[in-house]
JSON list of C-alpha atoms in Angstrom, two decimals:
[
{"chain": "A", "resi": 1, "resn": "MET", "atom": "CA", "xyz": [-25.80, 130.42, 34.85]},
{"chain": "A", "resi": 2, "resn": "ILE", "atom": "CA", "xyz": [-26.15, 129.20, 31.27]},
{"chain": "A", "resi": 3, "resn": "GLN", "atom": "CA", "xyz": [-26.32, 125.41, 31.13]},
{"chain": "A", "resi": 4, "resn": "GLY", "atom": "CA", "xyz": [-26.31, 122.72, 28.44]},
{"chain": "A", "resi": 5, "resn": "GLN", "atom": "CA", "xyz": [-26.41, 125.07, 25.45]},
{"chain": "A", "resi": 6, "resn": "ASN", "atom": "CA", "xyz": [-24.80, 124.89, 21.99]},
{"chain": "A", "resi": 7, "resn": "LEU", "atom": "CA", "xyz": [-23.27, 128.32, 21.41]},
{"chain": "A", "resi": 8, "resn": "SER", "atom": "CA", "xyz": [-20.72, 130.13, 19.31]},
{"chain": "A", "resi": 9, "resn": "LEU", "atom": "CA", "xyz": [-17.74, 131.58, 21.16]},
{"chain": "A", "resi": 10, "resn": "ASP", "atom": "CA", "xyz": [-18.92, 134.91, 19.72]},
{"chain": "A", "resi": 11, "resn": "ASP", "atom": "CA", "xyz": [-22.01, 134.62, 21.98]},
{"chain": "A", "resi": 12, "resn": "VAL", "atom": "CA", "xyz": [-20.05, 134.46, 25.24]},
{"chain": "A", "resi": 13, "resn": "ASP", "atom": "CA", "xyz": [-20.90, 137.36, 27.58]},
{"chain": "A", "resi": 14, "resn": "SER", "atom": "CA", "xyz": [-18.76, 138.82, 30.35]},
{"chain": "A", "resi": 15, "resn": "GLU", "atom": "CA", "xyz": [-19.53, 137.97, 33.97]},
{"chain": "A", "resi": 16, "resn": "LYS", "atom": "CA", "xyz": [-21.42, 134.79, 33.04]},
{"chain": "A", "resi": 17, "resn": "THR", "atom": "CA", "xyz": [-20.98, 131.15, 34.02]},
{"chain": "A", "resi": 18, "resn": "TYR", "atom": "CA", "xyz": [-21.36, 128.48, 31.35]},
{"chain": "A", "resi": 19, "resn": "GLU", "atom": "CA", "xyz": [-21.80, 124.87, 32.48]},
{"chain": "A", "resi": 20, "resn": "GLU", "atom": "CA", "xyz": [-21.78, 121.80, 30.21]},
{"chain": "A", "resi": 21, "resn": "CYS", "atom": "CA", "xyz": [-22.05, 124.00, 27.13]},
{"chain": "A", "resi": 22, "resn": "HIS", "atom": "CA", "xyz": [-20.63, 123.19, 23.70]},
{"chain": "A", "resi": 23, "resn": "PHE", "atom": "CA", "xyz": [-18.93, 126.04, 21.85]},
{"chain": "A", "resi": 24, "resn": "THR", "atom": "CA", "xyz": [-18.50, 126.27, 18.09]},
{"chain": "A", "resi": 25, "resn": "TYR", "atom": "CA", "xyz": [-15.91, 128.40, 16.32]},
{"chain": "A", "resi": 26, "resn": "SER", "atom": "CA", "xyz": [-15.44, 132.14, 16.58]},
{"chain": "A", "resi": 27, "resn": "SER", "atom": "CA", "xyz": [-14.76, 134.28, 13.54]},
{"chain": "A", "resi": 28, "resn": "ASP", "atom": "CA", "xyz": [-13.21, 137.08, 15.63]},
{"chain": "A", "resi": 29, "resn": "GLN", "atom": "CA", "xyz": [-10.17, 137.55, 17.81]},
{"chain": "A", "resi": 30, "resn": "LEU", "atom": "CA", "xyz": [-11.13, 136.21, 21.24]},
{"chain": "A", "resi": 31, "resn": "SER", "atom": "CA", "xyz": [-11.28, 138.43, 24.31]},
{"chain": "A", "resi": 32, "resn": "PHE", "atom": "CA", "xyz": [-13.08, 137.37, 27.50]},
{"chain": "A", "resi": 33, "resn": "SER", "atom": "CA", "xyz": [-13.56, 139.00, 30.90]},
{"chain": "A", "resi": 34, "resn": "ALA", "atom": "CA", "xyz": [-14.91, 137.44, 34.11]},
{"chain": "A", "resi": 35, "resn": "VAL", "atom": "CA", "xyz": [-16.23, 134.28, 32.41]},
{"chain": "A", "resi": 36, "resn": "THR", "atom": "CA", "xyz": [-16.42, 130.84, 34.03]},
{"chain": "A", "resi": 37, "resn": "PHE", "atom": "CA", "xyz": [-16.47, 127.68, 31.90]},
{"chain": "A", "resi": 38, "resn": "LYS", "atom": "CA", "xyz": [-17.45, 124.46, 33.74]},
{"chain": "A", "resi": 39, "resn": "ASN", "atom": "CA", "xyz": [-17.29, 121.09, 31.97]},
{"chain": "A", "resi": 40, "resn": "CYS", "atom": "CA", "xyz": [-17.51, 122.85, 28.61]},
{"chain": "A", "resi": 41, "resn": "THR", "atom": "CA", "xyz": [-16.33, 121.53, 25.22]},
{"chain": "A", "resi": 42, "resn": "PHE", "atom": "CA", "xyz": [-14.82, 123.55, 22.41]},
{"chain": "A", "resi": 43, "resn": "GLU", "atom": "CA", "xyz": [-14.69, 122.78, 18.70]},
{"chain": "A", "resi": 44, "resn": "GLN", "atom": "CA", "xyz": [-12.10, 125.48, 18.19]},
{"chain": "A", "resi": 45, "resn": "THR", "atom": "CA", "xyz": [-8.49, 124.45, 18.82]},
{"chain": "A", "resi": 46, "resn": "ASP", "atom": "CA", "xyz": [-6.74, 127.68, 17.76]},
{"chain": "A", "resi": 47, "resn": "PHE", "atom": "CA", "xyz": [-6.99, 130.28, 20.52]},
{"chain": "A", "resi": 48, "resn": "SER", "atom": "CA", "xyz": [-3.87, 132.19, 19.47]},
{"chain": "A", "resi": 49, "resn": "HIS", "atom": "CA", "xyz": [-3.78, 135.96, 20.08]},
{"chain": "A", "resi": 50, "resn": "SER", "atom": "CA", "xyz": [-6.61, 135.64, 22.64]},
{"chain": "A", "resi": 51, "resn": "GLU", "atom": "CA", "xyz": [-7.11, 137.55, 25.88]},
{"chain": "A", "resi": 52, "resn": "TRP", "atom": "CA", "xyz": [-8.50, 136.11, 29.14]},
{"chain": "A", "resi": 53, "resn": "VAL", "atom": "CA", "xyz": [-9.10, 138.39, 32.14]},
{"chain": "A", "resi": 54, "resn": "GLU", "atom": "CA", "xyz": [-10.42, 137.01, 35.44]},
{"chain": "A", "resi": 55, "resn": "CYS", "atom": "CA", "xyz": [-11.65, 133.82, 33.76]},
{"chain": "A", "resi": 56, "resn": "GLU", "atom": "CA", "xyz": [-11.95, 130.33, 35.21]},
{"chain": "A", "resi": 57, "resn": "PHE", "atom": "CA", "xyz": [-11.89, 126.96, 33.49]},
{"chain": "A", "resi": 58, "resn": "LYS", "atom": "CA", "xyz": [-13.17, 123.96, 35.46]},
{"chain": "A", "resi": 59, "resn": "SER", "atom": "CA", "xyz": [-12.85, 120.44, 34.04]},
{"chain": "A", "resi": 60, "resn": "CYS", "atom": "CA", "xyz": [-12.28, 121.61, 30.45]},
{"chain": "A", "resi": 61, "resn": "GLN", "atom": "CA", "xyz": [-10.09, 119.92, 27.81]},
{"chain": "A", "resi": 62, "resn": "PHE", "atom": "CA", "xyz": [-7.60, 121.77, 25.64]},
{"chain": "A", "resi": 63, "resn": "LEU", "atom": "CA", "xyz": [-5.43, 118.87, 24.45]},
{"chain": "A", "resi": 64, "resn": "ASN", "atom": "CA", "xyz": [-2.85, 120.10, 21.90]},
{"chain": "A", "resi": 65, "resn": "ASN", "atom": "CA", "xyz": [-4.69, 123.43, 21.54]},
{"chain": "A", "resi": 66, "resn": "ASN", "atom": "CA", "xyz": [-2.88, 126.56, 20.41]},
{"chain": "A", "resi": 67, "resn": "PHE", "atom": "CA", "xyz": [-2.86, 129.54, 22.81]},
{"chain": "A", "resi": 68, "resn": "SER", "atom": "CA", "xyz": [0.30, 131.12, 21.39]},
{"chain": "A", "resi": 69, "resn": "ASP", "atom": "CA", "xyz": [0.72, 134.91, 21.64]},
{"chain": "A", "resi": 70, "resn": "SER", "atom": "CA", "xyz": [-2.09, 135.15, 24.22]},
{"chain": "A", "resi": 71, "resn": "TRP", "atom": "CA", "xyz": [-2.60, 137.13, 27.41]},
{"chain": "A", "resi": 72, "resn": "PHE", "atom": "CA", "xyz": [-3.92, 135.70, 30.72]},
{"chain": "A", "resi": 73, "resn": "PHE", "atom": "CA", "xyz": [-4.61, 137.82, 33.81]},
{"chain": "A", "resi": 74, "resn": "GLN", "atom": "CA", "xyz": [-6.04, 136.50, 37.11]},
{"chain": "A", "resi": 75, "resn": "THR", "atom": "CA", "xyz": [-7.21, 133.33, 35.38]},
{"chain": "A", "resi": 76, "resn": "VAL", "atom": "CA", "xyz": [-7.57, 129.82, 36.86]},
{"chain": "A", "resi": 77, "resn": "PHE", "atom": "CA", "xyz": [-7.36, 126.42, 35.18]},
{"chain": "A", "resi": 78, "resn": "ASN", "atom": "CA", "xyz": [-8.83, 123.84, 37.59]},
{"chain": "A", "resi": 79, "resn": "LYS", "atom": "CA", "xyz": [-8.95, 120.09, 36.82]},
{"chain": "A", "resi": 80, "resn": "CYS", "atom": "CA", "xyz": [-8.22, 120.77, 33.15]},
{"chain": "A", "resi": 81, "resn": "GLN", "atom": "CA", "xyz": [-6.58, 118.64, 30.46]},
{"chain": "A", "resi": 82, "resn": "LEU", "atom": "CA", "xyz": [-3.88, 120.83, 28.91]},
{"chain": "A", "resi": 83, "resn": "MET", "atom": "CA", "xyz": [-1.49, 118.15, 27.61]},
{"chain": "A", "resi": 84, "resn": "GLY", "atom": "CA", "xyz": [0.47, 119.35, 24.60]},
{"chain": "A", "resi": 85, "resn": "ALA", "atom": "CA", "xyz": [-1.11, 122.81, 24.59]},
{"chain": "A", "resi": 86, "resn": "ASN", "atom": "CA", "xyz": [0.96, 125.63, 23.11]},
{"chain": "A", "resi": 87, "resn": "PHE", "atom": "CA", "xyz": [1.22, 128.64, 25.45]},
{"chain": "A", "resi": 88, "resn": "SER", "atom": "CA", "xyz": [4.38, 130.00, 23.80]},
{"chain": "A", "resi": 89, "resn": "ASN", "atom": "CA", "xyz": [4.99, 133.75, 23.71]},
{"chain": "A", "resi": 90, "resn": "ASN", "atom": "CA", "xyz": [2.25, 134.29, 26.33]},
{"chain": "A", "resi": 91, "resn": "THR", "atom": "CA", "xyz": [1.95, 136.88, 29.06]},
{"chain": "A", "resi": 92, "resn": "TRP", "atom": "CA", "xyz": [0.67, 135.38, 32.35]},
{"chain": "A", "resi": 93, "resn": "LYS", "atom": "CA", "xyz": [0.01, 137.50, 35.42]},
{"chain": "A", "resi": 94, "resn": "ASN", "atom": "CA", "xyz": [-1.55, 136.02, 38.58]},
{"chain": "A", "resi": 95, "resn": "VAL", "atom": "CA", "xyz": [-2.55, 132.78, 36.83]},
{"chain": "A", "resi": 96, "resn": "THR", "atom": "CA", "xyz": [-3.13, 129.49, 38.68]},
{"chain": "A", "resi": 97, "resn": "VAL", "atom": "CA", "xyz": [-3.16, 125.99, 37.16]},
{"chain": "A", "resi": 98, "resn": "LYS", "atom": "CA", "xyz": [-4.29, 123.43, 39.72]},
{"chain": "A", "resi": 99, "resn": "ASP", "atom": "CA", "xyz": [-5.07, 119.74, 39.79]},
{"chain": "A", "resi": 100, "resn": "SER", "atom": "CA", "xyz": [-4.49, 119.59, 36.04]},
{"chain": "A", "resi": 101, "resn": "LYS", "atom": "CA", "xyz": [-2.53, 117.64, 33.41]},
{"chain": "A", "resi": 102, "resn": "ALA", "atom": "CA", "xyz": [-0.11, 119.91, 31.56]},
{"chain": "A", "resi": 103, "resn": "ASP", "atom": "CA", "xyz": [2.50, 117.41, 30.33]},
{"chain": "A", "resi": 104, "resn": "TYR", "atom": "CA", "xyz": [4.33, 118.44, 27.13]},
{"chain": "A", "resi": 105, "resn": "CYS", "atom": "CA", "xyz": [2.91, 122.00, 27.28]},
{"chain": "A", "resi": 106, "resn": "ASN", "atom": "CA", "xyz": [5.01, 124.71, 25.67]},
{"chain": "A", "resi": 107, "resn": "PHE", "atom": "CA", "xyz": [5.49, 127.95, 27.63]},
{"chain": "A", "resi": 108, "resn": "SER", "atom": "CA", "xyz": [8.64, 128.99, 25.75]},
{"chain": "A", "resi": 109, "resn": "SER", "atom": "CA", "xyz": [9.38, 132.71, 25.23]},
{"chain": "A", "resi": 110, "resn": "SER", "atom": "CA", "xyz": [6.59, 133.64, 27.66]},
{"chain": "A", "resi": 111, "resn": "LYS", "atom": "CA", "xyz": [6.52, 136.19, 30.47]},
{"chain": "A", "resi": 112, "resn": "ILE", "atom": "CA", "xyz": [5.13, 134.67, 33.68]},
{"chain": "A", "resi": 113, "resn": "GLU", "atom": "CA", "xyz": [4.55, 136.87, 36.72]},
{"chain": "A", "resi": 114, "resn": "THR", "atom": "CA", "xyz": [3.36, 135.83, 40.19]},
{"chain": "A", "resi": 115, "resn": "SER", "atom": "CA", "xyz": [1.72, 132.63, 38.97]},
{"chain": "A", "resi": 116, "resn": "SER", "atom": "CA", "xyz": [1.49, 129.06, 40.23]},
{"chain": "A", "resi": 117, "resn": "PHE", "atom": "CA", "xyz": [1.09, 125.43, 39.25]},
{"chain": "A", "resi": 118, "resn": "VAL", "atom": "CA", "xyz": [-0.47, 123.40, 42.08]},
{"chain": "A", "resi": 119, "resn": "ASP", "atom": "CA", "xyz": [-0.90, 119.59, 42.16]},
{"chain": "A", "resi": 120, "resn": "THR", "atom": "CA", "xyz": [-0.29, 119.57, 38.41]},
{"chain": "A", "resi": 121, "resn": "SER", "atom": "CA", "xyz": [1.67, 117.27, 36.13]},
{"chain": "A", "resi": 122, "resn": "LEU", "atom": "CA", "xyz": [4.15, 119.21, 33.98]},
{"chain": "A", "resi": 123, "resn": "GLN", "atom": "CA", "xyz": [6.30, 116.34, 32.75]},
{"chain": "A", "resi": 124, "resn": "GLU", "atom": "CA", "xyz": [8.49, 117.25, 29.76]},
{"chain": "A", "resi": 125, "resn": "ALA", "atom": "CA", "xyz": [6.94, 120.73, 29.51]},
{"chain": "A", "resi": 126, "resn": "TYR", "atom": "CA", "xyz": [8.96, 123.50, 27.83]},
{"chain": "A", "resi": 127, "resn": "PHE", "atom": "CA", "xyz": [9.87, 126.78, 29.54]},
{"chain": "A", "resi": 128, "resn": "GLN", "atom": "CA", "xyz": [12.72, 127.73, 27.19]},
{"chain": "A", "resi": 129, "resn": "GLU", "atom": "CA", "xyz": [13.71, 131.42, 27.21]},
{"chain": "A", "resi": 130, "resn": "THR", "atom": "CA", "xyz": [10.83, 132.17, 29.61]},
{"chain": "A", "resi": 131, "resn": "LYS", "atom": "CA", "xyz": [10.97, 135.30, 31.76]},
{"chain": "A", "resi": 132, "resn": "ILE", "atom": "CA", "xyz": [9.90, 134.67, 35.37]},
{"chain": "A", "resi": 133, "resn": "LYS", "atom": "CA", "xyz": [8.98, 137.89, 37.15]},
{"chain": "A", "resi": 134, "resn": "LYS", "atom": "CA", "xyz": [8.63, 138.02, 40.94]},
{"chain": "A", "resi": 135, "resn": "LYS", "atom": "CA", "xyz": [7.61, 134.40, 41.57]},
{"chain": "A", "resi": 136, "resn": "LEU", "atom": "CA", "xyz": [6.57, 131.17, 39.88]},
{"chain": "A", "resi": 137, "resn": "LEU", "atom": "CA", "xyz": [5.48, 128.52, 42.38]},
{"chain": "A", "resi": 138, "resn": "CYS", "atom": "CA", "xyz": [5.32, 124.85, 41.40]},
{"chain": "A", "resi": 139, "resn": "HIS", "atom": "CA", "xyz": [3.68, 123.22, 44.41]},
{"chain": "A", "resi": 140, "resn": "ASN", "atom": "CA", "xyz": [3.43, 119.43, 44.58]},
{"chain": "A", "resi": 141, "resn": "CYS", "atom": "CA", "xyz": [3.94, 119.06, 40.81]},
{"chain": "A", "resi": 142, "resn": "GLU", "atom": "CA", "xyz": [5.39, 116.20, 38.74]},
{"chain": "A", "resi": 143, "resn": "MET", "atom": "CA", "xyz": [8.19, 117.85, 36.75]},
{"chain": "A", "resi": 144, "resn": "ASN", "atom": "CA", "xyz": [10.44, 115.17, 35.26]},
{"chain": "A", "resi": 145, "resn": "GLY", "atom": "CA", "xyz": [12.16, 116.31, 32.09]},
{"chain": "A", "resi": 146, "resn": "VAL", "atom": "CA", "xyz": [10.94, 119.92, 32.22]},
{"chain": "A", "resi": 147, "resn": "ASP", "atom": "CA", "xyz": [13.09, 122.08, 29.90]},
{"chain": "A", "resi": 148, "resn": "PHE", "atom": "CA", "xyz": [14.20, 125.44, 31.37]},
{"chain": "A", "resi": 149, "resn": "LEU", "atom": "CA", "xyz": [16.98, 126.00, 28.82]},
{"chain": "A", "resi": 150, "resn": "ASP", "atom": "CA", "xyz": [18.05, 129.67, 28.62]},
{"chain": "A", "resi": 151, "resn": "THR", "atom": "CA", "xyz": [15.61, 130.62, 31.42]},
{"chain": "A", "resi": 152, "resn": "SER", "atom": "CA", "xyz": [16.72, 132.36, 34.61]},
{"chain": "A", "resi": 153, "resn": "LEU", "atom": "CA", "xyz": [15.38, 130.30, 37.51]},
{"chain": "A", "resi": 154, "resn": "LYS", "atom": "CA", "xyz": [15.41, 133.24, 39.93]},
{"chain": "A", "resi": 155, "resn": "GLY", "atom": "CA", "xyz": [12.01, 133.32, 41.66]},
{"chain": "A", "resi": 156, "resn": "LEU", "atom": "CA", "xyz": [11.15, 129.74, 40.67]},
{"chain": "A", "resi": 157, "resn": "ASP", "atom": "CA", "xyz": [10.07, 127.66, 43.69]},
{"chain": "A", "resi": 158, "resn": "LEU", "atom": "CA", "xyz": [10.42, 123.91, 43.09]},
{"chain": "A", "resi": 159, "resn": "SER", "atom": "CA", "xyz": [10.82, 122.96, 46.76]},
{"chain": "A", "resi": 160, "resn": "THR", "atom": "CA", "xyz": [7.68, 120.82, 47.02]},
{"chain": "A", "resi": 161, "resn": "SER", "atom": "CA", "xyz": [7.73, 119.32, 43.52]},
{"chain": "A", "resi": 162, "resn": "TYR", "atom": "CA", "xyz": [9.05, 116.00, 42.23]},
{"chain": "A", "resi": 163, "resn": "PHE", "atom": "CA", "xyz": [11.71, 115.47, 39.57]},
{"chain": "A", "resi": 164, "resn": "ASP", "atom": "CA", "xyz": [14.71, 113.27, 38.84]},
{"chain": "A", "resi": 165, "resn": "ASP", "atom": "CA", "xyz": [15.84, 115.25, 35.84]},
{"chain": "A", "resi": 166, "resn": "LEU", "atom": "CA", "xyz": [15.47, 118.80, 34.53]},
{"chain": "A", "resi": 167, "resn": "ILE", "atom": "CA", "xyz": [17.07, 120.63, 31.62]},
{"chain": "A", "resi": 168, "resn": "VAL", "atom": "CA", "xyz": [18.62, 123.90, 32.79]},
{"chain": "A", "resi": 169, "resn": "THR", "atom": "CA", "xyz": [21.28, 126.40, 31.81]},
{"chain": "A", "resi": 170, "resn": "PRO", "atom": "CA", "xyz": [23.80, 126.05, 34.70]},
{"chain": "A", "resi": 171, "resn": "SER", "atom": "CA", "xyz": [24.67, 129.75, 34.75]},
{"chain": "A", "resi": 172, "resn": "LEU", "atom": "CA", "xyz": [20.99, 130.67, 35.24]},
{"chain": "A", "resi": 173, "resn": "VAL", "atom": "CA", "xyz": [20.04, 128.50, 38.26]},
{"chain": "A", "resi": 174, "resn": "LYS", "atom": "CA", "xyz": [20.93, 131.16, 40.84]},
{"chain": "A", "resi": 175, "resn": "GLY", "atom": "CA", "xyz": [17.90, 132.16, 42.90]},
{"chain": "A", "resi": 176, "resn": "CYS", "atom": "CA", "xyz": [15.94, 128.94, 42.30]},
{"chain": "A", "resi": 177, "resn": "ILE", "atom": "CA", "xyz": [14.24, 127.71, 45.50]},
{"chain": "A", "resi": 178, "resn": "ILE", "atom": "CA", "xyz": [14.67, 123.98, 46.20]},
{"chain": "A", "resi": 179, "resn": "ALA", "atom": "CA", "xyz": [14.40, 121.59, 49.13]},
{"chain": "A", "resi": 180, "resn": "PRO", "atom": "CA", "xyz": [17.57, 120.09, 50.67]},
{"chain": "A", "resi": 181, "resn": "LEU", "atom": "CA", "xyz": [16.82, 116.64, 49.20]},
{"chain": "A", "resi": 182, "resn": "GLN", "atom": "CA", "xyz": [16.66, 118.19, 45.71]},
{"chain": "A", "resi": 183, "resn": "ALA", "atom": "CA", "xyz": [20.19, 119.53, 46.02]},
{"chain": "A", "resi": 184, "resn": "THR", "atom": "CA", "xyz": [21.69, 116.26, 44.78]},
{"chain": "A", "resi": 185, "resn": "VAL", "atom": "CA", "xyz": [19.61, 116.44, 41.59]},
{"chain": "A", "resi": 186, "resn": "PHE", "atom": "CA", "xyz": [20.73, 120.04, 41.01]},
{"chain": "A", "resi": 187, "resn": "ALA", "atom": "CA", "xyz": [24.34, 119.13, 41.73]},
{"chain": "A", "resi": 188, "resn": "GLY", "atom": "CA", "xyz": [24.08, 116.47, 39.03]},
{"chain": "A", "resi": 189, "resn": "LEU", "atom": "CA", "xyz": [22.61, 119.03, 36.60]},
{"chain": "A", "resi": 190, "resn": "LEU", "atom": "CA", "xyz": [25.67, 121.21, 37.26]},
{"chain": "A", "resi": 191, "resn": "GLY", "atom": "CA", "xyz": [28.06, 118.33, 36.60]},
{"chain": "A", "resi": 192, "resn": "VAL", "atom": "CA", "xyz": [29.06, 117.72, 40.21]},
{"chain": "A", "resi": 193, "resn": "GLU", "atom": "CA", "xyz": [29.94, 114.10, 41.03]},
{"chain": "A", "resi": 194, "resn": "PHE", "atom": "CA", "xyz": [29.50, 112.57, 44.49]},
{"chain": "A", "resi": 195, "resn": "LYS", "atom": "CA", "xyz": [32.05, 110.20, 45.98]},
{"chain": "A", "resi": 196, "resn": "GLU", "atom": "CA", "xyz": [31.34, 107.96, 48.97]}
]
């Protein structure tokens, strides 16, 4: 374990754990494998076109950071601050975001496969024109105002999450997994009116 160091992102080695380290900018395109970052800080805010394989972030902050056009595989964000981060045009496979704040994040035009958000706030996040492959689980998440416009909801499991309002394309809700109590919200999204 490497602890309490000031390092450049260029100095990060595979299969290492960094705890309470501060990272300065990288001059290269970022690619990491089997790296754990615990309570680390980053001067760099532009992580676009980066690659993260089997990485883990614990208690890290990426507020309004840019991860556009990036690739994540078997990566975990745990207790992270991701509010406003840009994950547009990403490829995610077997990624987990848990116990984190991801309000206002942008996942538009991304491909997300077999991934999950657990105990995470996703309020007013954007998933426009996102391709969900196999399954996307949102377990016990706050999801008010999430925008799924032009996204097929097949394979999306919202059954344990909380929302009063979502933005969806009505013709693309088929295959979405919801709880019985959420059916009234979805009926409202589809323009159905209830009469007592």
